[in-house]
mmCIF file of C-alpha atoms in Angstrom:
data_model
loop_
_atom_site.group_PDB
_atom_site.id
_atom_site.type_symbol
_atom_site.label_atom_id
_atom_site.label_comp_id
_atom_site.label_asym_id
_atom_site.label_seq_id
_atom_site.Cartn_x
_atom_site.Cartn_y
_atom_site.Cartn_z
ATOM 1 C CA MET A 11 -11.632 -6.203 -1.775
ATOM 2 C CA LYS A 12 -12.119 -2.781 -0.324
ATOM 3 C CA LEU A 13 -8.942 -1.052 0.783
ATOM 4 C CA SER A 14 -9.027 0.390 4.265
ATOM 5 C CA ALA A 15 -8.556 4.088 4.894
ATOM 6 C CA ARG A 16 -5.246 3.154 6.551
ATOM 7 C CA THR A 17 -3.966 1.722 3.262
ATOM 8 C CA ARG A 18 -5.188 4.617 1.135
ATOM 9 C CA TYR A 19 -3.743 7.145 3.564
ATOM 10 C CA ALA A 20 -0.459 5.217 3.885
ATOM 11 C CA THR A 21 -0.081 5.499 0.121
ATOM 12 C CA ARG A 22 -0.867 9.207 0.305
ATOM 13 C CA LEU A 23 1.699 9.727 3.102
ATOM 14 C CA LEU A 24 4.418 7.758 1.312
ATOM 15 C CA LEU A 25 3.778 9.697 -1.888
ATOM 16 C CA ASP A 26 4.017 12.990 0.008
ATOM 17 C CA LEU A 27 7.324 11.921 1.588
ATOM 18 C CA ALA A 28 8.623 10.868 -1.829
ATOM 19 C CA LEU A 29 7.620 14.160 -3.440
ATOM 20 C CA HIS A 30 9.367 16.115 -0.659
ATOM 21 C CA ASP A 31 12.513 13.983 -0.588
ATOM 22 C CA ASP A 32 15.107 16.657 0.107
ATOM 23 C CA ASN A 33 16.505 14.938 3.231
ATOM 24 C CA THR A 34 14.471 17.293 5.391
ATOM 25 C CA PRO A 35 12.213 15.375 7.773
ATOM 26 C CA ARG A 36 8.504 16.147 7.474
ATOM 27 C CA ARG A 37 6.603 16.627 10.703
ATOM 28 C CA ALA A 38 3.250 14.937 11.172
ATOM 29 C CA SER A 39 1.600 18.370 11.120
ATOM 30 C CA MET A 40 3.122 19.070 7.688
ATOM 31 C CA LEU A 41 2.000 15.675 6.420
ATOM 32 C CA SER A 42 -1.466 16.334 7.794
ATOM 33 C CA GLN A 43 -1.704 19.667 6.047
ATOM 34 C CA SER A 44 -0.622 18.302 2.663
ATOM 35 C CA THR A 45 -2.527 14.999 2.759
ATOM 36 C CA GLY A 46 -5.677 15.862 4.702
ATOM 37 C CA VAL A 47 -5.058 13.037 7.198
ATOM 38 C CA THR A 48 -5.260 13.889 10.893
ATOM 39 C CA VAL A 49 -2.030 13.931 12.895
ATOM 40 C CA GLN A 50 -3.387 11.219 15.208
ATOM 41 C CA PHE A 51 -4.182 8.923 12.277
ATOM 42 C CA ILE A 52 -0.801 9.666 10.679
ATOM 43 C CA GLU A 53 0.985 8.466 13.808
ATOM 44 C CA GLN A 54 -1.025 5.209 13.726
ATOM 45 C CA ILE A 55 -0.339 4.673 10.023
ATOM 46 C CA LEU A 56 3.381 5.348 10.365
ATOM 47 C CA LYS A 57 3.896 2.536 12.904
ATOM 48 C CA PRO A 58 3.653 -0.387 10.423
ATOM 49 C CA LEU A 59 5.470 1.643 7.756
ATOM 50 C CA LYS A 60 8.397 2.203 10.156
ATOM 51 C CA LYS A 61 8.364 -1.431 11.242
ATOM 52 C CA GLU A 62 8.602 -2.496 7.590
ATOM 53 C CA GLY A 63 11.464 -0.041 6.996
ATOM 54 C CA LEU A 64 9.559 2.136 4.535
ATOM 55 C CA VAL A 65 9.738 5.230 6.741
ATOM 56 C CA THR A 66 12.285 6.428 9.249
ATOM 57 C CA SER A 67 11.865 9.064 11.921
ATOM 58 C CA VAL A 68 14.237 11.700 13.202
ATOM 59 C CA ARG A 69 13.830 13.036 16.733
ATOM 60 C CA GLY A 70 14.435 16.548 17.908
ATOM 61 C CA ALA A 71 13.510 20.090 17.025
ATOM 62 C CA ALA A 72 14.233 19.525 13.336
ATOM 63 C CA GLY A 73 12.803 16.012 13.429
ATOM 64 C CA GLY A 74 10.061 14.365 11.477
ATOM 65 C CA HIS A 75 9.639 11.531 9.007
ATOM 66 C CA LEU A 76 11.567 10.509 5.901
ATOM 67 C CA LEU A 77 10.940 7.999 3.170
ATOM 68 C CA ALA A 78 13.370 5.122 3.728
ATOM 69 C CA ALA A 79 12.453 3.149 0.609
ATOM 70 C CA ASP A 80 13.369 3.713 -3.013
ATOM 71 C CA PRO A 81 10.261 5.068 -4.796
ATOM 72 C CA GLN A 82 11.287 3.142 -7.929
ATOM 73 C CA GLU A 83 11.211 -0.123 -5.972
ATOM 74 C CA LEU A 84 8.247 0.504 -3.680
ATOM 75 C CA THR A 85 5.086 -0.877 -5.281
ATOM 76 C CA LEU A 86 1.478 -0.357 -4.367
ATOM 77 C CA GLY A 87 1.365 -4.115 -3.831
ATOM 78 C CA HIS A 88 3.980 -3.849 -1.103
ATOM 79 C CA ILE A 89 2.085 -1.031 0.590
ATOM 80 C CA VAL A 90 -1.184 -2.970 0.484
ATOM 81 C CA ARG A 91 0.477 -6.098 1.902
ATOM 82 C CA VAL A 92 2.003 -4.093 4.763
ATOM 83 C CA MET A 93 -1.219 -2.332 5.654
ATOM 84 C CA GLU A 94 -3.774 -5.055 4.862
ATOM 85 C CA GLY A 95 -1.765 -8.184 5.616
ATOM 86 C CA GLY A 96 -2.061 -9.400 2.035
ATOM 87 C CA ILE A 97 -3.924 -8.989 -1.214
ATOM 88 C CA HIS A 98 -6.898 -11.318 -1.134
ATOM 89 C CA MET A 99 -10.474 -11.051 -2.325
ATOM 90 C CA THR A 100 -11.678 -13.528 0.287
ATOM 91 C CA GLU A 101 -10.401 -15.142 3.452
ATOM 92 C CA CYS A 102 -10.403 -18.548 1.739
ATOM 93 C CA SER A 103 -8.145 -17.252 -1.036
ATOM 94 C CA ARG A 104 -5.607 -16.401 1.668
ATOM 95 C CA ASP A 105 -6.020 -19.487 3.820
ATOM 96 C CA GLU A 106 -7.721 -22.680 2.702
ATOM 97 C CA THR A 107 -8.346 -23.644 6.331
ATOM 98 C CA ALA A 108 -10.528 -20.560 6.760
ATOM 99 C CA CYS A 109 -13.466 -22.416 5.264
ATOM 100 C CA GLU A 110 -14.499 -26.014 5.663
ATOM 101 C CA ARG A 111 -15.740 -26.023 2.057
ATOM 102 C CA ALA A 112 -12.456 -24.816 0.543
ATOM 103 C CA HIS A 113 -11.627 -28.155 -1.128
ATOM 104 C CA GLN A 114 -15.050 -28.558 -2.720
ATOM 105 C CA CYS A 115 -15.902 -24.919 -3.355
ATOM 106 C CA ARG A 116 -16.492 -24.073 -6.997
ATOM 107 C CA THR A 117 -15.789 -20.368 -6.517
ATOM 108 C CA ARG A 118 -12.582 -20.420 -4.443
ATOM 109 C CA GLN A 119 -10.303 -20.758 -7.480
ATOM 110 C CA VAL A 120 -12.006 -17.748 -9.061
ATOM 111 C CA TRP A 121 -11.286 -15.636 -5.969
ATOM 112 C CA ILE A 122 -7.674 -16.817 -5.993
ATOM 113 C CA ARG A 123 -7.352 -15.936 -9.689
ATOM 114 C CA ILE A 124 -8.824 -12.472 -9.165
ATOM 115 C CA SER A 125 -6.584 -11.908 -6.125
ATOM 116 C CA ARG A 126 -3.515 -12.782 -8.200
ATOM 117 C CA ALA A 127 -4.597 -10.452 -11.006
ATOM 118 C CA MET A 128 -5.150 -7.650 -8.526
ATOM 119 C CA GLU A 129 -1.739 -8.276 -6.983
ATOM 120 C CA GLN A 130 -0.134 -8.215 -10.439
ATOM 121 C CA GLU A 131 -1.715 -4.832 -11.150
ATOM 122 C CA LEU A 132 -0.623 -3.421 -7.791
ATOM 123 C CA GLU A 133 2.915 -4.748 -8.261
ATOM 124 C CA ALA A 134 3.137 -3.002 -11.638
ATOM 125 C CA ILE A 135 2.699 0.474 -10.135
ATOM 126 C CA THR A 136 5.497 2.044 -8.110
ATOM 127 C CA LEU A 137 5.558 5.116 -5.953
ATOM 128 C CA SER A 138 7.852 6.601 -8.588
ATOM 129 C CA ASP A 139 5.127 6.054 -11.204
ATOM 130 C CA LEU A 140 2.686 8.002 -9.047
ATOM 131 C CA MET A 141 5.239 10.763 -8.590
ATOM 132 C CA GLN A 142 5.465 11.119 -12.372
ATOM 133 C CA ASP A 143 1.829 10.837 -13.357
ATOM 134 C CA ALA A 144 -1.145 9.515 -11.426
ATOM 135 C CA SER A 145 -2.873 8.668 -14.733
ATOM 136 C CA ILE A 146 -0.613 5.588 -14.866
ATOM 137 C CA ILE A 147 -3.455 3.805 -13.141
ATOM 138 C CA ALA A 148 -5.624 4.213 -16.217
ATOM 139 C CA SER A 149 -3.557 1.734 -18.231
ATOM 140 C CA SER A 150 -2.902 -1.931 -17.562
ATOM 141 C CA PRO A 151 0.573 -3.403 -16.936
ATOM 142 C CA ALA A 152 0.482 -4.928 -20.424
ATOM 143 C CA ASP A 153 -0.198 -1.500 -21.946
ATOM 144 C CA ARG A 154 2.711 0.029 -20.004
ATOM 145 C CA ARG A 155 5.124 -2.710 -21.127
ATOM 146 C CA GLY A 156 4.401 -1.987 -24.753
#
């Protein structure tokens, strides 16, 4: 599975909002400057994040965007599901009707297993973890649990 730029940038935007959580809305231009994502792309990325309730927007001269989710509860898995529609290595691991061979395929269960492992890893990392130390990614969930 290759994450789309939308998903990678959504994570970057959410992390920026979390790091600047002083109840002051961040304008798209500010987000663009700190994340390197164009303002136009930011506006596209924010739509599903707002719809999911992860971001809220404030209108007006002092308006902008705020993180609406708790960084300790918001996992990378949640972000990927919002932006990608799920965490699946293959279409058949998401939907068995996607392939006429799904019931006799010898590899489908492997893709499902890998998808579940990937989801477990993504669920083990929160936005709060990334705020503390991005090197958290270097260890597995089992290592972090002790």
